[in-house]
Amino acid sequence: MLRFIQVLILMTSLVGAPGCASLPDLSQRQASYAIHPVDTAQTQLGSLIARAFEIKADPHSRVNAGVLVLDEAEPSLTARLLLIENAERSIDIQYYIWRDDTSGVLIIQALEQAAQRGVRVRVLLDDIHSGAVTPFLHELNRYPNVEIRLMNPFMPRGALVLGFLTDFDRSNRRMHNKSLTVDNQASIVGGRNIGNDYFLNGHTDILFSDMDLLAVGPIVQDISVRFDNYWNSDSAYPLELLENPPSKAPAAVIFDYQPRLPHLQTFFSNATWYGVHAVVVSDSPTKLLGHAAPEELITHKFRIVFDEPQQEMLLISPYFIPSTELIQSLGALVEHGVNVQVLTNAYATNDVTLVHSGYAKHRKELLRAGVRLFELRPTALAIPLVEEPEDNDLPFSSVSASSLHAKTFIIDRHRVFVGSFNFDPRSANLNTELGLVVESEALGQQMAQTFLNNTPYHAYEVVLNEKDKLEWHERNEQGDIIAVYHIEPETSWLQRLLIGFFSLLPIDPLL
């Protein structure tokens, strides 16, 4: 819906709009920085990590992180709550979306309790979806050790559409980063926002099957540096400078969730950890102002961190709108013998119709280039990308549904990216993004094998037939084709008409 609104607003803004409302003066804003991990080494979290992991900044070892894959909804929420519950010195939290639903309020409650313990809390939230949760943030902001800043805020307040109309170029750029760091000892980075859609999927209609990494070790300090860069940037505005607290506080909702959480040490001990070499990749916050140099963009950093694939490249992206350059690059890899496979959403599992239209028109080009193309079926269960112990004791029940939101790619079964970056023009050119590139044969092999084993059964494979027409093949668990569709599955004629119409519009740069 947001992207549809942005496109309509762009068309309207071409006609002309009044001048934009001015943003507050930041000259009195105080800079602040992450607490050094040396100063938090004796916290409960720091001590636990030191005992459990031998991950040190050893010049003779490339291992600089321990990572735990959070590819299912329940443990992802549990991990966040456990870290916040055990925080002693600091919590830095950065998100694109924060809903005012059960899980959103749960995390705010946990942050409030941390503030009451004397923990310093810094919350950095993109302003695009902040409206509903803002009253809760104002309540949290009452604590002297809590600071809340909104990234790239809309002006005037309470008039999002007007903000787009009057300052579209700036307002159209959003902070899409997602991270949570506690005591500068542990961080969660990945694709999930804060909301029931991402955590309590038994209570919603759609699961965004997603992926995060919980990281410990020296890499956490690099994540904190990225947070500080955004926190102290020219686009981060203290909440109290933008608006006054509401006259009436939101109704207090208290969740007695602590007894249902496992002990932190138990959670860590029962998890499957990988010792990896990790690199943080992110955009400079100046990208939000349109001032970032090419070398400050995440796309440039991908080229530095990743060697060219030699054998295999597996891409998972919910929003996949390849540029001509990307299609040519993937085709060149195929010509050199690289197995390139892409998993994205089918129309029935995509939550943004405009994005699907931007992708659909490139399907034939991708297939002609030799790329294998899969679209997640709406009847598929969420696919864990790594195997988890069957006896995990998690505090919330859930029911799996289908919609892809994970953003990851696996190269030659030893390099993996997990983060917020979609393969679309918006991630490449407009939004800021954050992720981890990890080097680990164990993790790469596990994720690649799970992808290859499960994707053909859980997704349609899109192919070109002898008449150069698209077909969608559905397979059973044994890999046998059980159905062939000659029109896009689970779409009506009107939906296909709209997809075709939107495909004709020159709106790819906005998608």
XYZ file of C-alpha atoms in Angstrom:
511
model
C 0.000 0.000 0.000
C 2.810 2.445 0.869
C 4.463 2.010 -2.515
C 1.128 2.512 -4.289
C 0.589 5.754 -2.346
C 4.113 6.905 -3.188
C 3.534 6.375 -6.901
C 0.248 8.301 -6.832
C 1.871 11.108 -4.883
C 4.754 11.330 -7.345
C 2.305 11.703 -10.211
C 0.439 14.388 -8.287
C 3.613 16.202 -7.294
C 4.574 16.649 -10.940
C 1.694 19.105 -11.178
C 3.132 21.213 -8.383
C 2.785 21.509 -4.620
C 3.215 24.130 -1.900
C 6.522 24.566 -0.055
C 7.401 22.074 2.642
C 7.051 22.690 6.366
C 10.423 23.226 8.008
C 12.080 20.616 10.184
C 13.183 21.436 13.753
C 16.615 22.869 14.509
C 19.083 20.174 15.611
C 21.788 22.485 16.949
C 20.979 21.611 20.589
C 20.696 17.871 20.017
C 23.255 15.905 22.019
C 25.385 13.269 20.334
C 25.735 9.909 22.068
C 27.602 6.711 21.352
C 27.538 3.022 22.179
C 29.110 1.922 25.449
C 32.413 0.184 24.721
C 32.178 -3.611 25.039
C 35.120 -3.596 27.466
C 32.873 -1.674 29.870
C 30.079 -4.240 29.515
C 32.196 -7.393 29.563
C 31.256 -8.103 33.186
C 27.512 -7.862 32.610
C 25.511 -11.072 32.769
C 25.292 -11.142 28.991
C 28.979 -10.342 28.536
C 30.041 -12.999 31.033
C 27.782 -15.618 29.460
C 29.157 -14.916 26.002
C 32.751 -15.002 27.269
C 32.157 -18.394 28.898
C 30.241 -19.900 26.026
C 32.311 -18.687 23.075
C 35.972 -18.386 22.325
C 35.517 -15.637 19.775
C 38.263 -13.069 20.181
C 39.865 -10.481 17.956
C 42.729 -12.898 17.188
C 44.814 -11.715 14.224
C 45.505 -15.379 13.385
C 41.826 -16.322 13.191
C 39.161 -15.063 10.819
C 36.361 -16.021 13.218
C 34.986 -12.793 14.698
C 31.417 -13.783 15.522
C 29.145 -16.490 16.755
C 25.787 -16.440 14.979
C 22.468 -18.097 15.689
C 19.978 -18.294 12.829
C 16.497 -17.035 13.754
C 14.416 -18.239 10.825
C 11.171 -18.983 12.671
C 8.792 -16.471 14.206
C 8.633 -17.671 17.806
C 12.330 -17.835 18.632
C 12.862 -14.478 16.944
C 10.548 -12.750 19.414
C 11.862 -14.835 22.307
C 15.451 -13.845 21.512
C 14.601 -10.146 21.456
C 12.694 -10.293 24.733
C 15.456 -12.317 26.395
C 18.154 -9.858 25.372
C 16.107 -6.884 26.579
C 15.216 -8.673 29.842
C 18.903 -9.299 30.539
C 20.211 -5.868 29.518
C 22.220 -4.090 32.216
C 23.882 -1.113 30.530
C 22.399 -0.268 27.138
C 19.848 -1.128 24.470
C 20.079 0.294 20.947
C 17.121 -0.540 18.712
C 16.583 0.508 15.091
C 13.569 -0.426 12.953
C 11.564 0.517 9.883
C 8.137 -0.620 11.194
C 6.930 -0.863 14.786
C 3.287 -1.818 15.157
C 1.079 -1.082 18.173
C -0.089 -4.707 18.372
C 0.660 -7.456 20.886
C 4.315 -8.014 20.045
C 4.965 -4.298 19.540
C 3.568 -3.450 22.971
C 5.350 -6.471 24.481
C 8.704 -5.085 23.406
C 7.833 -1.565 24.588
C 6.871 -3.031 27.964
C 10.207 -4.866 28.132
C 12.046 -1.646 27.238
C 10.154 0.262 29.931
C 11.145 -2.325 32.524
C 14.757 -2.077 31.355
C 14.596 1.705 31.738
C 13.308 1.240 35.280
C 16.409 -0.884 35.989
C 18.595 2.023 34.876
C 19.463 0.713 31.410
C 20.134 3.379 28.782
C 17.656 2.906 25.921
C 18.016 4.481 22.473
C 15.190 3.888 19.972
C 15.610 4.928 16.331
C 12.494 4.430 14.215
C 11.696 5.410 10.665
C 8.788 7.853 10.654
C 6.774 6.300 7.823
C 4.863 3.844 10.055
C 5.378 5.508 13.437
C 1.929 7.073 13.867
C 0.076 4.297 15.698
C 2.905 3.400 18.068
C 3.928 7.005 18.852
C 1.696 7.357 21.971
C 3.464 4.338 23.489
C 6.839 5.802 22.546
C 5.948 9.065 24.283
C 5.245 7.087 27.467
C 8.597 5.335 27.154
C 10.279 8.671 26.484
C 9.330 9.919 29.969
C 12.289 8.077 31.485
C 15.457 10.194 31.739
C 17.629 7.334 30.453
C 15.493 6.835 27.319
C 15.939 8.714 24.043
C 13.706 8.240 21.017
C 14.491 9.630 17.595
C 12.493 9.453 14.375
C 14.361 9.076 11.128
C 13.560 11.352 8.212
C 10.321 12.684 9.772
C 7.322 13.988 7.892
C 6.282 17.596 8.245
C 3.754 18.825 9.141
C 3.031 16.179 11.767
C -0.062 14.053 11.272
C -0.200 14.761 7.536
C 1.804 12.028 5.832
C 0.343 12.552 2.363
C 0.955 16.302 2.570
C 4.511 15.573 3.682
C 5.034 13.458 0.579
C 3.516 16.111 -1.650
C 5.575 18.979 -0.302
C 8.929 17.198 0.058
C 8.692 14.052 -2.041
C 12.364 13.526 -2.836
C 13.356 13.428 0.840
C 10.196 11.747 2.130
C 10.439 8.956 -0.425
C 13.760 7.837 1.087
C 13.274 5.629 4.147
C 15.467 3.962 6.770
C 14.802 0.263 6.192
C 17.516 -0.948 8.635
C 16.632 -3.443 11.367
C 18.835 -4.114 14.397
C 18.717 -4.585 18.160
C 21.915 -4.445 20.231
C 22.171 -5.063 23.984
C 25.157 -4.049 26.147
C 27.241 -3.906 22.940
C 27.590 -7.670 23.446
C 24.830 -9.186 21.300
C 22.919 -7.980 18.242
C 20.002 -9.174 16.159
C 20.165 -8.130 12.504
C 17.913 -9.279 9.687
C 14.657 -8.837 7.846
C 12.050 -8.625 10.612
C 10.289 -5.480 11.729
C 8.399 -5.262 15.043
C 4.836 -6.567 14.818
C 2.615 -9.622 14.968
C 3.107 -10.137 11.224
C 6.695 -11.101 11.988
C 6.440 -12.830 15.377
C 2.998 -14.023 16.490
C 1.913 -15.513 13.198
C -0.719 -17.682 14.839
C -2.650 -14.467 15.483
C -2.537 -13.002 11.956
C -3.551 -14.051 8.474
C -0.106 -13.774 6.893
C 3.321 -14.931 7.958
C 6.257 -13.123 6.423
C 8.568 -16.124 6.513
C 11.693 -14.314 7.571
C 15.268 -14.519 8.812
C 17.484 -12.809 11.382
C 20.912 -13.531 12.810
C 21.691 -13.188 16.508
C 25.384 -12.281 16.592
C 27.899 -12.167 19.441
C 31.601 -11.372 19.463
C 33.700 -8.507 18.040
C 31.308 -8.020 15.110
C 28.751 -6.489 17.502
C 30.918 -3.397 17.944
C 30.811 -2.840 14.168
C 27.007 -3.015 14.266
C 27.002 -0.439 17.080
C 29.174 1.893 15.014
C 26.573 1.758 12.230
C 23.817 2.530 14.744
C 25.758 5.528 16.072
C 26.243 6.844 12.543
C 22.475 6.914 12.039
C 21.694 8.099 15.575
C 23.930 11.151 15.215
C 23.092 11.851 11.570
C 21.326 14.913 10.196
C 18.173 12.842 9.578
C 17.567 11.695 13.193
C 15.167 13.965 15.114
C 14.357 13.630 18.836
C 10.690 12.779 19.297
C 10.139 15.675 21.708
C 11.319 18.173 19.072
C 8.751 16.940 16.591
C 5.589 16.724 18.670
C 4.181 17.003 22.160
C 3.006 13.925 24.074
C -0.709 13.164 23.676
C -2.943 14.632 26.365
C -4.171 11.152 27.214
C -1.775 8.260 27.679
C -2.619 4.995 25.890
C -4.427 2.413 27.971
C -1.961 0.369 29.979
C -1.616 -3.180 28.696
C 0.442 -5.499 30.881
C 1.591 -8.864 29.562
C 2.850 -11.372 32.109
C 5.257 -13.007 29.689
C 8.407 -13.366 31.809
C 7.448 -16.721 33.397
C 7.051 -18.155 29.897
C 10.533 -17.148 28.754
C 13.351 -19.682 29.003
C 16.464 -18.712 30.936
C 18.971 -16.876 28.742
C 21.672 -19.479 29.354
C 19.223 -22.271 28.489
C 18.226 -20.506 25.277
C 21.871 -20.033 24.292
C 22.830 -23.607 25.227
C 19.987 -25.230 23.282
C 20.665 -23.232 20.124
C 22.836 -24.197 17.153
C 25.672 -21.667 16.911
C 28.085 -21.125 14.041
C 31.552 -19.639 14.398
C 31.899 -17.341 11.385
C 33.813 -14.502 9.850
C 31.275 -11.691 9.573
C 31.244 -8.279 7.915
C 28.639 -5.561 8.455
C 27.385 -3.999 5.228
C 25.181 -0.917 5.219
C 24.386 2.324 3.487
C 25.589 5.645 4.807
C 22.749 7.628 6.430
C 23.535 10.433 3.967
C 21.703 8.317 1.391
C 18.471 9.578 2.991
C 19.420 13.088 1.902
C 20.536 11.969 -1.548
C 24.158 12.840 -0.737
C 25.816 9.432 -0.440
C 28.842 8.798 -2.633
C 28.815 5.533 -4.621
C 31.353 3.944 -2.276
C 29.033 4.654 0.688
C 26.237 2.473 -0.704
C 25.557 -1.116 0.306
C 25.539 -2.206 -3.341
C 29.164 -1.062 -3.667
C 30.102 -2.932 -0.487
C 28.548 -6.126 -1.826
C 31.006 -5.992 -4.720
C 33.923 -5.689 -2.286
C 32.850 -8.401 0.159
C 31.664 -11.026 -2.314
C 33.886 -12.850 -4.732
C 32.221 -13.627 -8.044
C 30.267 -16.888 -7.686
C 32.060 -19.875 -9.174
C 29.459 -22.624 -8.830
C 26.176 -21.538 -7.270
C 24.153 -18.458 -6.334
C 20.850 -18.841 -4.470
C 18.786 -15.665 -4.011
C 15.810 -15.275 -1.666
C 14.037 -11.932 -1.963
C 10.365 -11.124 -1.322
C 10.509 -8.103 -3.614
C 12.567 -8.961 -6.674
C 12.717 -6.337 -9.424
C 15.933 -6.942 -11.349
C 17.544 -4.171 -13.329
C 18.809 -4.793 -16.846
C 22.337 -4.776 -15.424
C 21.462 -7.449 -12.839
C 19.776 -9.675 -15.431
C 22.853 -9.402 -17.649
C 25.146 -10.177 -14.701
C 23.120 -13.237 -13.709
C 23.076 -14.388 -17.324
C 26.858 -14.026 -17.542
C 27.224 -16.181 -14.438
C 25.018 -18.865 -15.999
C 27.150 -18.785 -19.158
C 30.184 -19.506 -16.963
C 28.491 -22.557 -15.470
C 27.086 -21.019 -12.278
C 23.784 -22.454 -11.033
C 21.618 -19.362 -10.365
C 18.260 -19.845 -8.634
C 15.842 -17.209 -7.324
C 12.989 -17.661 -4.842
C 10.495 -14.820 -4.595
C 6.791 -14.400 -3.893
C 4.035 -15.544 -6.206
C 1.257 -13.035 -6.772
C -0.875 -14.765 -4.126
C 1.842 -14.383 -1.473
C 3.078 -10.914 -2.405
C 1.727 -8.160 -0.155
C 2.491 -5.386 -2.697
C 0.753 -5.769 -6.094
C 2.782 -2.973 -7.663
C 6.018 -4.742 -6.798
C 4.757 -7.974 -8.337
C 3.983 -6.132 -11.565
C 7.527 -4.740 -11.568
C 8.896 -8.263 -11.237
C 6.453 -10.062 -13.561
C 7.540 -8.217 -16.689
C 11.124 -9.458 -16.241
C 10.337 -13.172 -15.885
C 10.967 -14.082 -19.512
C 14.260 -12.144 -19.584
C 15.455 -13.979 -16.476
C 14.488 -17.379 -17.842
C 16.112 -16.701 -21.211
C 19.267 -15.754 -19.308
C 19.249 -19.221 -17.746
C 18.094 -18.280 -14.250
C 15.869 -20.837 -12.485
C 12.885 -19.004 -11.065
C 10.660 -20.101 -8.173
C 7.588 -18.392 -6.692
C 6.448 -19.335 -3.186
C 3.040 -21.018 -3.219
C 0.330 -19.675 -0.873
C -0.303 -23.184 0.465
C 3.325 -23.679 1.472
C 4.375 -23.880 5.078
C 7.080 -21.560 6.302
C 10.397 -23.241 5.491
C 13.083 -23.087 8.214
C 16.390 -22.444 6.470
C 18.354 -24.372 9.097
C 17.419 -27.414 11.151
C 16.423 -26.691 14.754
C 16.236 -29.087 17.731
C 12.739 -30.556 18.083
C 12.598 -29.922 21.835
C 12.967 -26.124 21.714
C 10.939 -24.769 24.651
C 9.427 -21.571 23.300
C 6.868 -19.406 25.090
C 4.403 -18.628 22.308
C 2.321 -20.888 20.089
C 2.139 -20.279 16.372
C 0.611 -21.541 13.148
C 2.536 -21.310 9.891
C 1.144 -19.565 6.849
C 2.858 -18.409 3.666
C 4.455 -15.202 2.577
C 8.117 -14.649 1.926
C 9.909 -11.784 3.685
C 13.419 -13.211 4.181
C 16.214 -11.382 2.390
C 19.241 -13.575 1.945
C 21.556 -15.011 -0.639
C 24.008 -17.878 -0.536
C 27.104 -17.990 -2.713
C 29.083 -21.180 -3.362
C 27.730 -22.626 -0.100
C 30.163 -20.695 2.080
C 29.141 -17.015 1.952
C 25.738 -15.878 3.166
C 24.033 -12.484 3.380
C 21.208 -11.868 5.847
C 19.683 -8.430 6.261
C 17.099 -5.922 5.099
C 18.160 -5.556 1.440
C 15.644 -6.469 -1.280
C 16.724 -6.948 -4.867
C 14.732 -3.968 -6.080
C 15.418 -0.345 -7.080
C 14.116 0.986 -3.759
C 16.717 -0.877 -1.706
C 19.466 -0.086 -4.189
C 18.779 3.606 -4.732
C 16.368 5.075 -2.166
C 16.174 3.296 1.184
C 19.041 2.644 3.556
C 19.769 -0.992 4.357
C 21.795 -3.079 6.800
C 22.948 -6.676 6.913
C 25.634 -9.192 7.760
C 27.779 -11.094 5.307
C 29.044 -14.260 6.968
C 31.615 -16.743 5.771
C 30.915 -20.247 7.031
C 30.943 -23.516 5.121
C 28.788 -25.173 7.780
C 26.074 -22.512 7.622
C 26.318 -22.090 3.856
C 26.010 -25.830 3.235
C 23.046 -26.138 5.605
C 21.131 -23.223 4.090
C 21.870 -24.204 0.493
C 20.813 -27.807 1.029
C 17.587 -26.768 2.733
C 16.838 -24.343 -0.116
C 17.467 -26.963 -2.794
C 15.537 -29.703 -0.990
C 12.470 -27.656 -0.101
C 12.012 -24.959 -2.721
C 10.761 -27.157 -5.614
C 8.023 -28.588 -3.377
C 6.968 -25.353 -1.692
C 7.138 -23.096 -4.759
C 6.000 -23.000 -8.363
C 8.860 -23.237 -10.815
C 8.340 -20.761 -13.648
C 9.561 -22.036 -17.025
C 9.338 -21.145 -20.705
C 7.694 -23.769 -22.910
C 8.516 -24.529 -26.540
C 6.164 -21.715 -27.630
C 8.053 -19.188 -25.482
C 5.088 -18.961 -23.118
C 5.279 -18.984 -19.337
C 4.272 -22.065 -17.388
C 4.096 -22.654 -13.643
C 5.048 -26.181 -12.512
C 3.859 -27.554 -9.178
C 5.737 -30.520 -7.695
C 5.129 -32.993 -4.896
C 7.649 -33.911 -2.193
C 9.240 -36.503 -4.474
C 9.930 -33.832 -7.093
C 7.360 -35.085 -9.602
C 5.360 -32.481 -11.535
C 1.724 -32.820 -10.449
C 0.237 -29.727 -12.123
C 1.107 -27.334 -14.938
C -0.510 -23.883 -15.085
C -0.574 -21.815 -18.261
C -1.839 -18.682 -16.535
C -0.529 -17.235 -13.295
C -1.848 -19.461 -10.468
C -4.513 -18.174 -8.107
C -5.145 -14.941 -9.994
C -8.357 -13.619 -11.505
C -8.604 -12.074 -14.946
C -8.937 -8.651 -13.305
C -5.802 -9.167 -11.237
C -3.874 -10.223 -14.329
C -5.201 -7.170 -16.154
C -3.959 -4.905 -13.353
C -0.572 -6.624 -13.289
C -0.257 -6.035 -17.021
C -1.362 -2.412 -16.729
C 1.020 -1.592 -13.874
C 3.836 -3.308 -15.785
C 3.493 -0.671 -18.503
C 3.977 2.247 -16.121
C 7.511 3.735 -15.806
C 7.546 3.307 -12.030
C 10.319 0.744 -11.489
C 12.617 3.307 -9.785
C 10.014 3.714 -7.026
C 9.401 0.016 -6.389
